[in-house]
JSON list of C-alpha atoms in Angstrom, two decimals:
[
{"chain": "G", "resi": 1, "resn": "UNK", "atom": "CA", "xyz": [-35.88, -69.14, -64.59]},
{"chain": "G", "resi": 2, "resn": "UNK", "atom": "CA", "xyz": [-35.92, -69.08, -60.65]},
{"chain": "G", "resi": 3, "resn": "UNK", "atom": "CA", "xyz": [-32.44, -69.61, -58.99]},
{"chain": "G", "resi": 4, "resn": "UNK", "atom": "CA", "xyz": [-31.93, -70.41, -55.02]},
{"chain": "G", "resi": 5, "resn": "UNK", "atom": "CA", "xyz": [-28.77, -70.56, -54.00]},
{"chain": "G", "resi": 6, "resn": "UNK", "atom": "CA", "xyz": [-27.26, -71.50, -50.66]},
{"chain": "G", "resi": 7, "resn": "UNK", "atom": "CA", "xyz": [-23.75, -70.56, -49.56]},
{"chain": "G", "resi": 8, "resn": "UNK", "atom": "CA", "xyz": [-21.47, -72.01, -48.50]},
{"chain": "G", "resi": 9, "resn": "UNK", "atom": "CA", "xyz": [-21.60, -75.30, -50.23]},
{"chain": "G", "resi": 10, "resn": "UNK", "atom": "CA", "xyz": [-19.91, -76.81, -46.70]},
{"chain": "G", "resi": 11, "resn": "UNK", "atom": "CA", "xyz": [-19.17, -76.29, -43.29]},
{"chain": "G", "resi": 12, "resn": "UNK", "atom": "CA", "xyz": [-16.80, -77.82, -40.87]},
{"chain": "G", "resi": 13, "resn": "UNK", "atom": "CA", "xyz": [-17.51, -76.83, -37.31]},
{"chain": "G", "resi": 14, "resn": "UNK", "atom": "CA", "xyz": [-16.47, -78.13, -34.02]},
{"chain": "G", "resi": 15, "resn": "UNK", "atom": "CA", "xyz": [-19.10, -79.43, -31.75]},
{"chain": "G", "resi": 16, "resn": "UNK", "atom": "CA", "xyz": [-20.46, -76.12, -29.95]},
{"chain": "G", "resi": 17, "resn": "UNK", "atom": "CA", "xyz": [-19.94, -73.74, -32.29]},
{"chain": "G", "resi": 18, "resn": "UNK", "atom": "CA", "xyz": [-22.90, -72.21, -33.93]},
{"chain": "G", "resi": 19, "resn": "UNK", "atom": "CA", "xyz": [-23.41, -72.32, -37.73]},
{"chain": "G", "resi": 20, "resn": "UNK", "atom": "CA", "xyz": [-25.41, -70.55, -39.99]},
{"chain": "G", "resi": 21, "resn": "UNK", "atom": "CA", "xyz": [-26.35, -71.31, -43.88]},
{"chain": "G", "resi": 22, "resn": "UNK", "atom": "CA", "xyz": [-27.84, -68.79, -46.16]},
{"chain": "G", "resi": 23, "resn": "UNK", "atom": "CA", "xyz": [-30.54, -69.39, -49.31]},
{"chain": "G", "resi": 24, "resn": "UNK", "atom": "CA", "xyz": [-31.04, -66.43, -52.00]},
{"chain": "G", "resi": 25, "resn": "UNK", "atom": "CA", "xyz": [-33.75, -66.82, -54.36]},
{"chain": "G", "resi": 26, "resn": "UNK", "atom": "CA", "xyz": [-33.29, -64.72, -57.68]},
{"chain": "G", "resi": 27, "resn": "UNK", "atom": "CA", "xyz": [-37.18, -64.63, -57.57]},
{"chain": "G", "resi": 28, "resn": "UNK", "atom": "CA", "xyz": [-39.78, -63.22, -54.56]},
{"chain": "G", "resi": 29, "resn": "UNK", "atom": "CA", "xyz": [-40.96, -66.38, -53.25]},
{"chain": "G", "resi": 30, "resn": "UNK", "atom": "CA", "xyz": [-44.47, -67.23, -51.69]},
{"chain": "G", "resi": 31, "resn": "UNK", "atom": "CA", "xyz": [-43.04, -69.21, -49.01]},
{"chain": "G", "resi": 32, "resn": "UNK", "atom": "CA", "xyz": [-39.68, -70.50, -47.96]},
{"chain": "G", "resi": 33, "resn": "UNK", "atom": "CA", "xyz": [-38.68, -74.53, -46.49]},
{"chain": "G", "resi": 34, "resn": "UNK", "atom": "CA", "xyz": [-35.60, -76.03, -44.82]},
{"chain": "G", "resi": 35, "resn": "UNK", "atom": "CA", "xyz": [-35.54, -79.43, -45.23]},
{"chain": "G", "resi": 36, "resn": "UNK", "atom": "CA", "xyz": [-32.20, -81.69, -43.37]},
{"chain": "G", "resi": 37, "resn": "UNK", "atom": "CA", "xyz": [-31.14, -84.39, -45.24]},
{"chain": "G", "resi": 38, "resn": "UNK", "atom": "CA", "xyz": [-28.82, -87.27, -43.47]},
{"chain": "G", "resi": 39, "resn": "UNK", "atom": "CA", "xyz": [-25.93, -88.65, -44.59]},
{"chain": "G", "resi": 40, "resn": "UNK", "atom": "CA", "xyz": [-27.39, -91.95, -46.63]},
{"chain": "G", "resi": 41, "resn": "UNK", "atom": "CA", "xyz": [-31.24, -90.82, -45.59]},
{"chain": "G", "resi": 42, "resn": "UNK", "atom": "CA", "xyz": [-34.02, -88.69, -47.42]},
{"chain": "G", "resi": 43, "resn": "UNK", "atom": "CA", "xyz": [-34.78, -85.02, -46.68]},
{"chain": "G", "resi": 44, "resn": "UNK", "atom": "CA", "xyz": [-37.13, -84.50, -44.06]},
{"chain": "G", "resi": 45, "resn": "UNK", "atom": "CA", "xyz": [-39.03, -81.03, -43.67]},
{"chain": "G", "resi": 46, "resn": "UNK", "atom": "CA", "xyz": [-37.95, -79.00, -40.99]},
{"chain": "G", "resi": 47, "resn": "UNK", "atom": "CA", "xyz": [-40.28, -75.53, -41.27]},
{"chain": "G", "resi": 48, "resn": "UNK", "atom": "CA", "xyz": [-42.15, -73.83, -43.58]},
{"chain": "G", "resi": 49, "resn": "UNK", "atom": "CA", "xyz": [-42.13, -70.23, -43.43]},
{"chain": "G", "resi": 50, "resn": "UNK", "atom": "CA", "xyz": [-44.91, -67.36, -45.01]},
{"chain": "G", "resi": 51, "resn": "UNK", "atom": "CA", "xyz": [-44.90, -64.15, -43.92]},
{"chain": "G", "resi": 52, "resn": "UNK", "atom": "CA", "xyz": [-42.22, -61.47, -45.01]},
{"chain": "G", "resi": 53, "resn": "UNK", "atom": "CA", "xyz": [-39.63, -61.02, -42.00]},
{"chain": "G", "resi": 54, "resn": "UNK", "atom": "CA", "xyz": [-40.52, -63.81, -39.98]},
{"chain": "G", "resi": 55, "resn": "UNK", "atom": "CA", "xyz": [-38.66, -65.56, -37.50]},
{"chain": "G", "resi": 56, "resn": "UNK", "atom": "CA", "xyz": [-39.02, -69.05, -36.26]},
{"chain": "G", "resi": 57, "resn": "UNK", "atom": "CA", "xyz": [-37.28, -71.05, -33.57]},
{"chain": "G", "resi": 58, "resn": "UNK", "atom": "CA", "xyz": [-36.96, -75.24, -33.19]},
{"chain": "G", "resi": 59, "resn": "UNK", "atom": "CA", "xyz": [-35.11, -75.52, -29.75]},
{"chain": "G", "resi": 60, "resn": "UNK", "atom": "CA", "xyz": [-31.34, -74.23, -30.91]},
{"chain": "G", "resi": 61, "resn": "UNK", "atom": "CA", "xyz": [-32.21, -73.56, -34.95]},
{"chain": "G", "resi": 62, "resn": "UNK", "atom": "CA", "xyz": [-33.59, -70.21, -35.74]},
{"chain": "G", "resi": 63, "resn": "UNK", "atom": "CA", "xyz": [-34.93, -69.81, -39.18]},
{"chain": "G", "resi": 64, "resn": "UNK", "atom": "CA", "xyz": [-35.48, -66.30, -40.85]},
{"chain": "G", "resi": 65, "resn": "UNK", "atom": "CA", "xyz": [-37.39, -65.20, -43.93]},
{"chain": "G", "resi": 66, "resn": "UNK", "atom": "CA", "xyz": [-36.43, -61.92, -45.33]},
{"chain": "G", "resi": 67, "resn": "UNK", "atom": "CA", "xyz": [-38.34, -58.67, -45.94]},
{"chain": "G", "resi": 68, "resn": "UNK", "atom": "CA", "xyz": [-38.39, -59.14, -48.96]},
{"chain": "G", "resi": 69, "resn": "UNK", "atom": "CA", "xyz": [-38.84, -62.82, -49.33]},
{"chain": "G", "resi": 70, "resn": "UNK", "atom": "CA", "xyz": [-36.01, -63.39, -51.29]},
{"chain": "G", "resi": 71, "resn": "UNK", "atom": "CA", "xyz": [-33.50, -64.46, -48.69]},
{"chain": "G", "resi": 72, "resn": "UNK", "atom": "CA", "xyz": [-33.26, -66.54, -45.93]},
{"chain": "G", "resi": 73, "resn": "UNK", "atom": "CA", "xyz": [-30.97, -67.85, -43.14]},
{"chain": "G", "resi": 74, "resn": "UNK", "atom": "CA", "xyz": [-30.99, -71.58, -40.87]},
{"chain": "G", "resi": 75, "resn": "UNK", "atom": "CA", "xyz": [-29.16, -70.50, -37.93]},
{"chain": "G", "resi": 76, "resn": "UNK", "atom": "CA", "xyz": [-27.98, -73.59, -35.39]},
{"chain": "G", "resi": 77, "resn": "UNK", "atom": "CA", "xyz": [-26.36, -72.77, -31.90]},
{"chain": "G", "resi": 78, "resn": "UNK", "atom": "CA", "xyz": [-23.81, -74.31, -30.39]},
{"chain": "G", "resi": 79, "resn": "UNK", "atom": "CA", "xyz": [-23.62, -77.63, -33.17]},
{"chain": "G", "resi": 80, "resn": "UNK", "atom": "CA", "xyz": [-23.69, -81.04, -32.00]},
{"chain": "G", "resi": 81, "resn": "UNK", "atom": "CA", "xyz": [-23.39, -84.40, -33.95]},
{"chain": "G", "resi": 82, "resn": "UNK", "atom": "CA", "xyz": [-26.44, -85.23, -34.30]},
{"chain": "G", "resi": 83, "resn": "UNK", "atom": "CA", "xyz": [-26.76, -81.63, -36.83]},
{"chain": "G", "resi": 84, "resn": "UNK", "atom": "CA", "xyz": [-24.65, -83.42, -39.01]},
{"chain": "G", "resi": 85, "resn": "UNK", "atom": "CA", "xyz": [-26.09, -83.59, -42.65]},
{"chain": "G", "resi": 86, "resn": "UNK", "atom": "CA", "xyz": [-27.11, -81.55, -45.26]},
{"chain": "G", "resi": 87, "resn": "UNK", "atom": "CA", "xyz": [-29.85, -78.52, -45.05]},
{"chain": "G", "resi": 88, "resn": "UNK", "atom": "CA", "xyz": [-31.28, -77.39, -48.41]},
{"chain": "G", "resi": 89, "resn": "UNK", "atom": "CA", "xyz": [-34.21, -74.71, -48.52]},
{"chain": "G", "resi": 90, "resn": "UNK", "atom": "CA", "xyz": [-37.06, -74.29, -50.99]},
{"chain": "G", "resi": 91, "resn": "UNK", "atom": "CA", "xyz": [-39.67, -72.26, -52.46]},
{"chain": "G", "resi": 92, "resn": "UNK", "atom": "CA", "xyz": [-41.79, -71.51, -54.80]},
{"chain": "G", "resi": 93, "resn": "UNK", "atom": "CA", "xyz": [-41.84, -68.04, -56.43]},
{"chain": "G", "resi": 94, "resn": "UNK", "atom": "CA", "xyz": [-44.85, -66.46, -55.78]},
{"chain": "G", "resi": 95, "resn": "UNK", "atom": "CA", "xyz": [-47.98, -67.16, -57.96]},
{"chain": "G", "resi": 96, "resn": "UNK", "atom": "CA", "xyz": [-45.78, -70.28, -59.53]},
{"chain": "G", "resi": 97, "resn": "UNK", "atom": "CA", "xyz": [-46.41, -74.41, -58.51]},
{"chain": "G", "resi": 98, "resn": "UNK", "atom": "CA", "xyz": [-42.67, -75.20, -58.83]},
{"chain": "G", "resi": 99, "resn": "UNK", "atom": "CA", "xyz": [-40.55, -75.20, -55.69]},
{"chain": "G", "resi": 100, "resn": "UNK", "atom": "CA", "xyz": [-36.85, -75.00, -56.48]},
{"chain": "G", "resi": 101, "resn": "UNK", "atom": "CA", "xyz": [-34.61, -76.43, -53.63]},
{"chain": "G", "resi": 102, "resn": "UNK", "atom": "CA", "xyz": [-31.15, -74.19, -53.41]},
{"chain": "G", "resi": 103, "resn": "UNK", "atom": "CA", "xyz": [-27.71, -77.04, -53.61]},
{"chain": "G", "resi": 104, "resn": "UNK", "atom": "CA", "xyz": [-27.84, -77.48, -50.22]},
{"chain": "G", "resi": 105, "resn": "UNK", "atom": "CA", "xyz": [-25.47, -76.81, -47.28]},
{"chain": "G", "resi": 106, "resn": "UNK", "atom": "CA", "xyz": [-23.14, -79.95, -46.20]},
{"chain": "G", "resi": 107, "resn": "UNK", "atom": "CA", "xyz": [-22.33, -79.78, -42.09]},
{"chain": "G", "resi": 108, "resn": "UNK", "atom": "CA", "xyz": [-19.82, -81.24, -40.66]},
{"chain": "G", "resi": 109, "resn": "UNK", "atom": "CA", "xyz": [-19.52, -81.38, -36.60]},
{"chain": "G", "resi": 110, "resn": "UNK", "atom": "CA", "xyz": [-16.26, -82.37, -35.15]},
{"chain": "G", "resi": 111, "resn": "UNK", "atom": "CA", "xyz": [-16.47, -83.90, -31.66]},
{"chain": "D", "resi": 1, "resn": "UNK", "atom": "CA", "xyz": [-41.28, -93.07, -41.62]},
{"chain": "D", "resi": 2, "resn": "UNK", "atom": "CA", "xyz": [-42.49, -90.27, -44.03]},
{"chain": "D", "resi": 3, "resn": "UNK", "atom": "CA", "xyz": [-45.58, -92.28, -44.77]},
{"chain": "D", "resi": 4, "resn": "UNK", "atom": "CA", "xyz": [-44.40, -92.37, -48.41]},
{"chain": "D", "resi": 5, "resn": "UNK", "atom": "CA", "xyz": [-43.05, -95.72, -49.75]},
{"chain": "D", "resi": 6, "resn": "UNK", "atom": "CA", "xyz": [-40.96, -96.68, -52.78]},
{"chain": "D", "resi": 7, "resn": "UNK", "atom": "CA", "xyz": [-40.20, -99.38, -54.39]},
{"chain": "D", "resi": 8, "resn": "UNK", "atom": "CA", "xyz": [-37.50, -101.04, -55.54]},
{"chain": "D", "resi": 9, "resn": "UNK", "atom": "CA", "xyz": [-35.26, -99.89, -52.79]},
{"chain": "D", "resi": 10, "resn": "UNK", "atom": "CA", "xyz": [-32.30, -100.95, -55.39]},
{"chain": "D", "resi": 11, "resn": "UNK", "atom": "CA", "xyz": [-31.95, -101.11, -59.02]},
{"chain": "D", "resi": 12, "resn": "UNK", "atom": "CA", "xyz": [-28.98, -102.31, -61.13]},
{"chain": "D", "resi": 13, "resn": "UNK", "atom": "CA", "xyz": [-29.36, -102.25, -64.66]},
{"chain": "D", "resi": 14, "resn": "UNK", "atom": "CA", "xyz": [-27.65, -102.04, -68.12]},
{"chain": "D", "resi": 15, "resn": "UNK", "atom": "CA", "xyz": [-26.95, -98.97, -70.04]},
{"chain": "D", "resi": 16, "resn": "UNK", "atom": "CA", "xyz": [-29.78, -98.61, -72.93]},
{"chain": "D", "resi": 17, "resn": "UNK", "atom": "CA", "xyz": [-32.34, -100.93, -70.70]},
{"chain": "D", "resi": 18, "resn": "UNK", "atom": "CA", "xyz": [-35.90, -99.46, -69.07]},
{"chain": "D", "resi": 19, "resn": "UNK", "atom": "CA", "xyz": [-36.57, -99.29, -65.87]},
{"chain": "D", "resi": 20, "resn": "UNK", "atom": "CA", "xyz": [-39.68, -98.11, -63.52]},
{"chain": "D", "resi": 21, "resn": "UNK", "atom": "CA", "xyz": [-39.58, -96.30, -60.32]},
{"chain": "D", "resi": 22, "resn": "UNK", "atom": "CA", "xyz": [-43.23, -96.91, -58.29]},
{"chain": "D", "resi": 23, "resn": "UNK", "atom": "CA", "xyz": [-44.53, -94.14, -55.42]},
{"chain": "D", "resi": 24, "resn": "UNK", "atom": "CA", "xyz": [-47.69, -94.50, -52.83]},
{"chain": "D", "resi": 25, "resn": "UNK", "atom": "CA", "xyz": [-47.73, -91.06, -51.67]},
{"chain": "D", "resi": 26, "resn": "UNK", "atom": "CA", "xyz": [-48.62, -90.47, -47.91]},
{"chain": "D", "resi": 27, "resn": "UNK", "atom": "CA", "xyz": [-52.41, -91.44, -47.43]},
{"chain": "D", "resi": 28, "resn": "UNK", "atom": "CA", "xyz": [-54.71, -88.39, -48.62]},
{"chain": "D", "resi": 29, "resn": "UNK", "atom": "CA", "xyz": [-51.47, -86.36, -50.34]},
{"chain": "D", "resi": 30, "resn": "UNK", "atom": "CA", "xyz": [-52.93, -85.60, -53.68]},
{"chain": "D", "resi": 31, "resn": "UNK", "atom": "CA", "xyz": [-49.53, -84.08, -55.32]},
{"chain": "D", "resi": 32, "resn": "UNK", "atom": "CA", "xyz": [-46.76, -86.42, -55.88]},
{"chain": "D", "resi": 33, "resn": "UNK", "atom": "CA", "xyz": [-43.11, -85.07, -56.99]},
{"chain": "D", "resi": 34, "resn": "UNK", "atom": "CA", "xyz": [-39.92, -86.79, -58.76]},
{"chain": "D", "resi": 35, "resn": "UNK", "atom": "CA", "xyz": [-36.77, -85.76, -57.91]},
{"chain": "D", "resi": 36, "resn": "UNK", "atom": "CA", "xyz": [-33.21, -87.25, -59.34]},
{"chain": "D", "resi": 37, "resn": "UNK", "atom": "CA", "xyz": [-30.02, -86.63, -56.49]},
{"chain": "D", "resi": 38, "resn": "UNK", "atom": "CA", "xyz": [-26.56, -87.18, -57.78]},
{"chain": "D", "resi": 39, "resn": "UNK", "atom": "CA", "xyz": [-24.06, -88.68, -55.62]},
{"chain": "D", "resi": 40, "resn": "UNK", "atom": "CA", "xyz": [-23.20, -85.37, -53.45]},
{"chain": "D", "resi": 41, "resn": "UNK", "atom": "CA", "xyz": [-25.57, -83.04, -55.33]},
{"chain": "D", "resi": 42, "resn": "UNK", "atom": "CA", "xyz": [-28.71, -81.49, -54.70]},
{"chain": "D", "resi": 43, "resn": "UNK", "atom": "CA", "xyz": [-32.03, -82.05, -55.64]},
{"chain": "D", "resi": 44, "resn": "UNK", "atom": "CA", "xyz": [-33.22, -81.74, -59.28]},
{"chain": "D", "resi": 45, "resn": "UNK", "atom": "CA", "xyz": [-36.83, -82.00, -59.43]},
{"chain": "D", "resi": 46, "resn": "UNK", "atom": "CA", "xyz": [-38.03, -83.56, -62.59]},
{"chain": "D", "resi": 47, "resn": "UNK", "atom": "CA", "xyz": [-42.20, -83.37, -62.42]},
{"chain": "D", "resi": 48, "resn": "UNK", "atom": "CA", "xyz": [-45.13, -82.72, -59.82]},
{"chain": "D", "resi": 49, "resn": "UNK", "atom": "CA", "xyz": [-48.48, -84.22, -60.10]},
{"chain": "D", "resi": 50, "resn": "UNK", "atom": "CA", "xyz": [-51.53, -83.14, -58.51]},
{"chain": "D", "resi": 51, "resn": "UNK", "atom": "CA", "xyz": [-54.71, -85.70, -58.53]},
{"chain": "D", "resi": 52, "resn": "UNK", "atom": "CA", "xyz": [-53.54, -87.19, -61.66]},
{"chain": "D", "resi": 53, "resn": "UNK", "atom": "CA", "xyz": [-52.70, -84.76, -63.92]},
{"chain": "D", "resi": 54, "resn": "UNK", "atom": "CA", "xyz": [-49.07, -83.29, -64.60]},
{"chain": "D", "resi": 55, "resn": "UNK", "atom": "CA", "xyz": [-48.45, -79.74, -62.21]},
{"chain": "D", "resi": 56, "resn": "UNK", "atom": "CA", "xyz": [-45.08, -78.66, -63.43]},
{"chain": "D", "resi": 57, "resn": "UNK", "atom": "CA", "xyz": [-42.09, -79.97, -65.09]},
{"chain": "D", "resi": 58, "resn": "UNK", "atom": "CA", "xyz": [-38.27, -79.63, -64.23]},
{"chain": "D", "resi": 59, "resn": "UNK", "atom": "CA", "xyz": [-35.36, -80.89, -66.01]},
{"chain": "D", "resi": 60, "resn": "UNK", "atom": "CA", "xyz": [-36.49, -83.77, -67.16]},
{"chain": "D", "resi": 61, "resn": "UNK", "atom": "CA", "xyz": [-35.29, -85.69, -69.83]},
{"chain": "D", "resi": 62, "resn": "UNK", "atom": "CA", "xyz": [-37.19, -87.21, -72.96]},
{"chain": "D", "resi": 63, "resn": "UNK", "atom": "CA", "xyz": [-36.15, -90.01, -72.12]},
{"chain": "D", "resi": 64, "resn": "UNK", "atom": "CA", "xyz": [-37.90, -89.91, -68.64]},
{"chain": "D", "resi": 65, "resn": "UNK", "atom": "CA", "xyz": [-41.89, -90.05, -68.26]},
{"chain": "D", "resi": 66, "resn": "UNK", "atom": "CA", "xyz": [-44.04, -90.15, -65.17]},
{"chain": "D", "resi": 67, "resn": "UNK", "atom": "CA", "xyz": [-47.58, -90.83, -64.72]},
{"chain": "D", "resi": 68, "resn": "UNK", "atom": "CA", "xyz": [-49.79, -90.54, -61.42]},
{"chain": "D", "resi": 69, "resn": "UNK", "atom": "CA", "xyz": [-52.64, -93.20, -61.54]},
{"chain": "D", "resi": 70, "resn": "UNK", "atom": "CA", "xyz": [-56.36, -92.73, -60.21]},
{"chain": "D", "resi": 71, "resn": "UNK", "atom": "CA", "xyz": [-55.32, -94.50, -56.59]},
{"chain": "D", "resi": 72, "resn": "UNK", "atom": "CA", "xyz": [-52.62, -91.83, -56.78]},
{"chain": "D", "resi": 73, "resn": "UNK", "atom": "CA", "xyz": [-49.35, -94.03, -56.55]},
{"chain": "D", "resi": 74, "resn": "UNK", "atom": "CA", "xyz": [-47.18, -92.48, -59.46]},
{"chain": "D", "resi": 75, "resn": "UNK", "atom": "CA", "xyz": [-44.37, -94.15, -61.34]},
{"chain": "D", "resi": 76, "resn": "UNK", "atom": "CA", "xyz": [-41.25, -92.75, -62.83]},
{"chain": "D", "resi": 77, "resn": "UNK", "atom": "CA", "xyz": [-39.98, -94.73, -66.35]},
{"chain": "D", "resi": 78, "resn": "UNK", "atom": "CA", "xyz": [-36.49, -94.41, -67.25]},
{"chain": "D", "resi": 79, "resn": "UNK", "atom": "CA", "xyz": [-35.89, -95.18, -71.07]},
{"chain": "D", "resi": 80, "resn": "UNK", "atom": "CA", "xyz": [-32.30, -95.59, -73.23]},
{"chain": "D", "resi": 81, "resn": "UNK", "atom": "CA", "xyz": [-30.09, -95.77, -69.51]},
{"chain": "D", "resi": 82, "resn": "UNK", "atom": "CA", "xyz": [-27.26, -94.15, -70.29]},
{"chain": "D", "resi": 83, "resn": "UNK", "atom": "CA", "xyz": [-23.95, -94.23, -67.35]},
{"chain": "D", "resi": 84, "resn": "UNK", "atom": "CA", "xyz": [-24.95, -90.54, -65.82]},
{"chain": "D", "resi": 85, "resn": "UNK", "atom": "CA", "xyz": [-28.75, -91.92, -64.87]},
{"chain": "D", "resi": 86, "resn": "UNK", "atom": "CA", "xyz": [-27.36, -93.49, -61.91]},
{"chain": "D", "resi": 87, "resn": "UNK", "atom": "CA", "xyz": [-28.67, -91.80, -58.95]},
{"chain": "D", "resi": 88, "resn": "UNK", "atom": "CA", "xyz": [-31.02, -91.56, -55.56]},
{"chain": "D", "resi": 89, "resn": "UNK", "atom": "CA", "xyz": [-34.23, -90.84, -57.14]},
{"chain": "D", "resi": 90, "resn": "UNK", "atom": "CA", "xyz": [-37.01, -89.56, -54.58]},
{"chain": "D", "resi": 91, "resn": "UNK", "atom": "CA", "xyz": [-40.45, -89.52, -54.45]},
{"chain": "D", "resi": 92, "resn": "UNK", "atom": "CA", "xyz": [-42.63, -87.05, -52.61]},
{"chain": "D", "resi": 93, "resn": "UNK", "atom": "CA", "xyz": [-45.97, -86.27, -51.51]},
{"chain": "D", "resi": 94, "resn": "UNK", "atom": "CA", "xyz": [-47.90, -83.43, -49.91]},
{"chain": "D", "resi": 95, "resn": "UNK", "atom": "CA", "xyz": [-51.78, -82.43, -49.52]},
{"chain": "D", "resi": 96, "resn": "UNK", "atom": "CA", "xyz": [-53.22, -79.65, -51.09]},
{"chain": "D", "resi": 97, "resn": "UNK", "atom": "CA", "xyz": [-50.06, -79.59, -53.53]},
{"chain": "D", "resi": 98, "resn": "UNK", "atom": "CA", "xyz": [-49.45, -76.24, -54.03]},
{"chain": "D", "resi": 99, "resn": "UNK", "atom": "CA", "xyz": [-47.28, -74.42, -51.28]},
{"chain": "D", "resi": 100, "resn": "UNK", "atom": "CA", "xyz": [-47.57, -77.15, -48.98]},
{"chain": "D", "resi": 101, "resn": "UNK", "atom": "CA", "xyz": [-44.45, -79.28, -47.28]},
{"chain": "D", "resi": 102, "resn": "UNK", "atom": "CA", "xyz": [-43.20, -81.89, -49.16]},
{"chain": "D", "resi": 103, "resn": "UNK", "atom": "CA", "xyz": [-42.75, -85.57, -47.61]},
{"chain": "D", "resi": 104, "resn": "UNK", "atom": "CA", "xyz": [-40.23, -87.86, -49.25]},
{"chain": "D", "resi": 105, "resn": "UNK", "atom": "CA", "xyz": [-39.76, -91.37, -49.69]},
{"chain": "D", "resi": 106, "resn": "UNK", "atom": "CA", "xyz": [-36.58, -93.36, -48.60]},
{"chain": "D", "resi": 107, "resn": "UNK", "atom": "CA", "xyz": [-35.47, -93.36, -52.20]},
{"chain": "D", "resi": 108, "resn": "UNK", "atom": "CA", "xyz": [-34.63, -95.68, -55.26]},
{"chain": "D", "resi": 109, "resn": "UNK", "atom": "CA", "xyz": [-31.44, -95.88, -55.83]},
{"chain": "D", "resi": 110, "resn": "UNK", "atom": "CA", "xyz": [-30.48, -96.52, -59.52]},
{"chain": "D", "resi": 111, "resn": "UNK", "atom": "CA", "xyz": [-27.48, -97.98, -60.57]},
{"chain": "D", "resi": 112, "resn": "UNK", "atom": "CA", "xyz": [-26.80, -98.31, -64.82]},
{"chain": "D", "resi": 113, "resn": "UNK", "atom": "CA", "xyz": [-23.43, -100.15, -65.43]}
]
């Protein structure tokens, strides 16, 4: 069955520096999602995106969706706390209903 | 606020006991997902409906059912508790319910002692 996986598992950054967290899907997928999740909260739905290659920005997080749409990467600059959490993506493969969210990348921001 | 709601917030409950887990998606979302978190773990989704009917199935156990009603609220029943049950479990809801974002709920969190 479909597989995402997100490496690596954790991160410990100092406040400033940038981070970056990667999802593989062992499937072509029709779209991809980052969702943050808060320490003690729910996941909440950062962007959603379609087309092959694309490339999103939210003020210092740049989101990419590979060429193939099998890969993609949540890229933060220059961390602060408030980042702090966990950042899972998801997708369903294409033609399927079932989004699979990857394990999810844990960020920790030292002040 | 997600616009989904869950209740009970809390559970505590004995091993081999039944328990239900109640959703209102967001206003107008017809798909409604389960998902069961693991202290520290990711998501595993369990079941999506869409407008009352089941969409697709995860890893859910036989011991677990689900149901989404005609007002849409859905509810999660968790049979023959067992220790490794205890967890967040989240509800979510989106429109259209295919490839659209999903909206969760602040949770149920189950513990089976």
């Amino acid at each position: 069955g479909q597989q995402v996986m997100q490496i690596p598992q954790y991160q410990h950054v100092q406040e400033g520096e940038d981070f970056t967290t990667y999802c593989n899907s062992s499937t072509t997928l029709s779209n991809i999602q980052w969702y943050k999740q808060r320490p003690g909260g729910h996941p909440v739905f950062l962007i959603q995106l379609v087309k092959s290659g694309e490339v999103k920005k939210q003020k210092r997080l740049t989101f990419q969706f590979g060429e193939a749409k099998k890969n993609s990467s949540l890229h933060i600059t220059a961390t602060q706390t408030t980042d702090v959490g966990t950042y899972f993506c998801a997708g369903p493969p294409s033609g399927g209903f079932k989004t699979i969210f990857g394990a999810g990348t844990r960020l920790f921001v030292k002040a | 606020d997600s616009g989904v709601t869950q209740t009970p917030k809390h559970l505590i409950t004995a091993t081999g006991q039944r328990v239900t887990l109640r959703c209102s998606p967001r206003s107008g979302d017809l798909s409604v997902y389960w998902y069961q978190q693991s202290l520290d773990q990711g998501l595993q989704f369990l079941i999506q409906y869409y407008n009352g009917e089941e969409r697709a199935k995860g890893n859910i156990l036989e011991r677990f059912s689900a149901q989404q009603f005609p007002d849409l609220h859905s509810e999660l029943n968790l049979s023959s508790l067992e220790l490794g049950d205890s967890a967040l479990y989240f509800c979510a809801s989106s429109d259209r319910g295919l490839y659209n974002e999903q909206f969760f709920g602040p949770g149920t969190r189950l513990t089976v002692l």
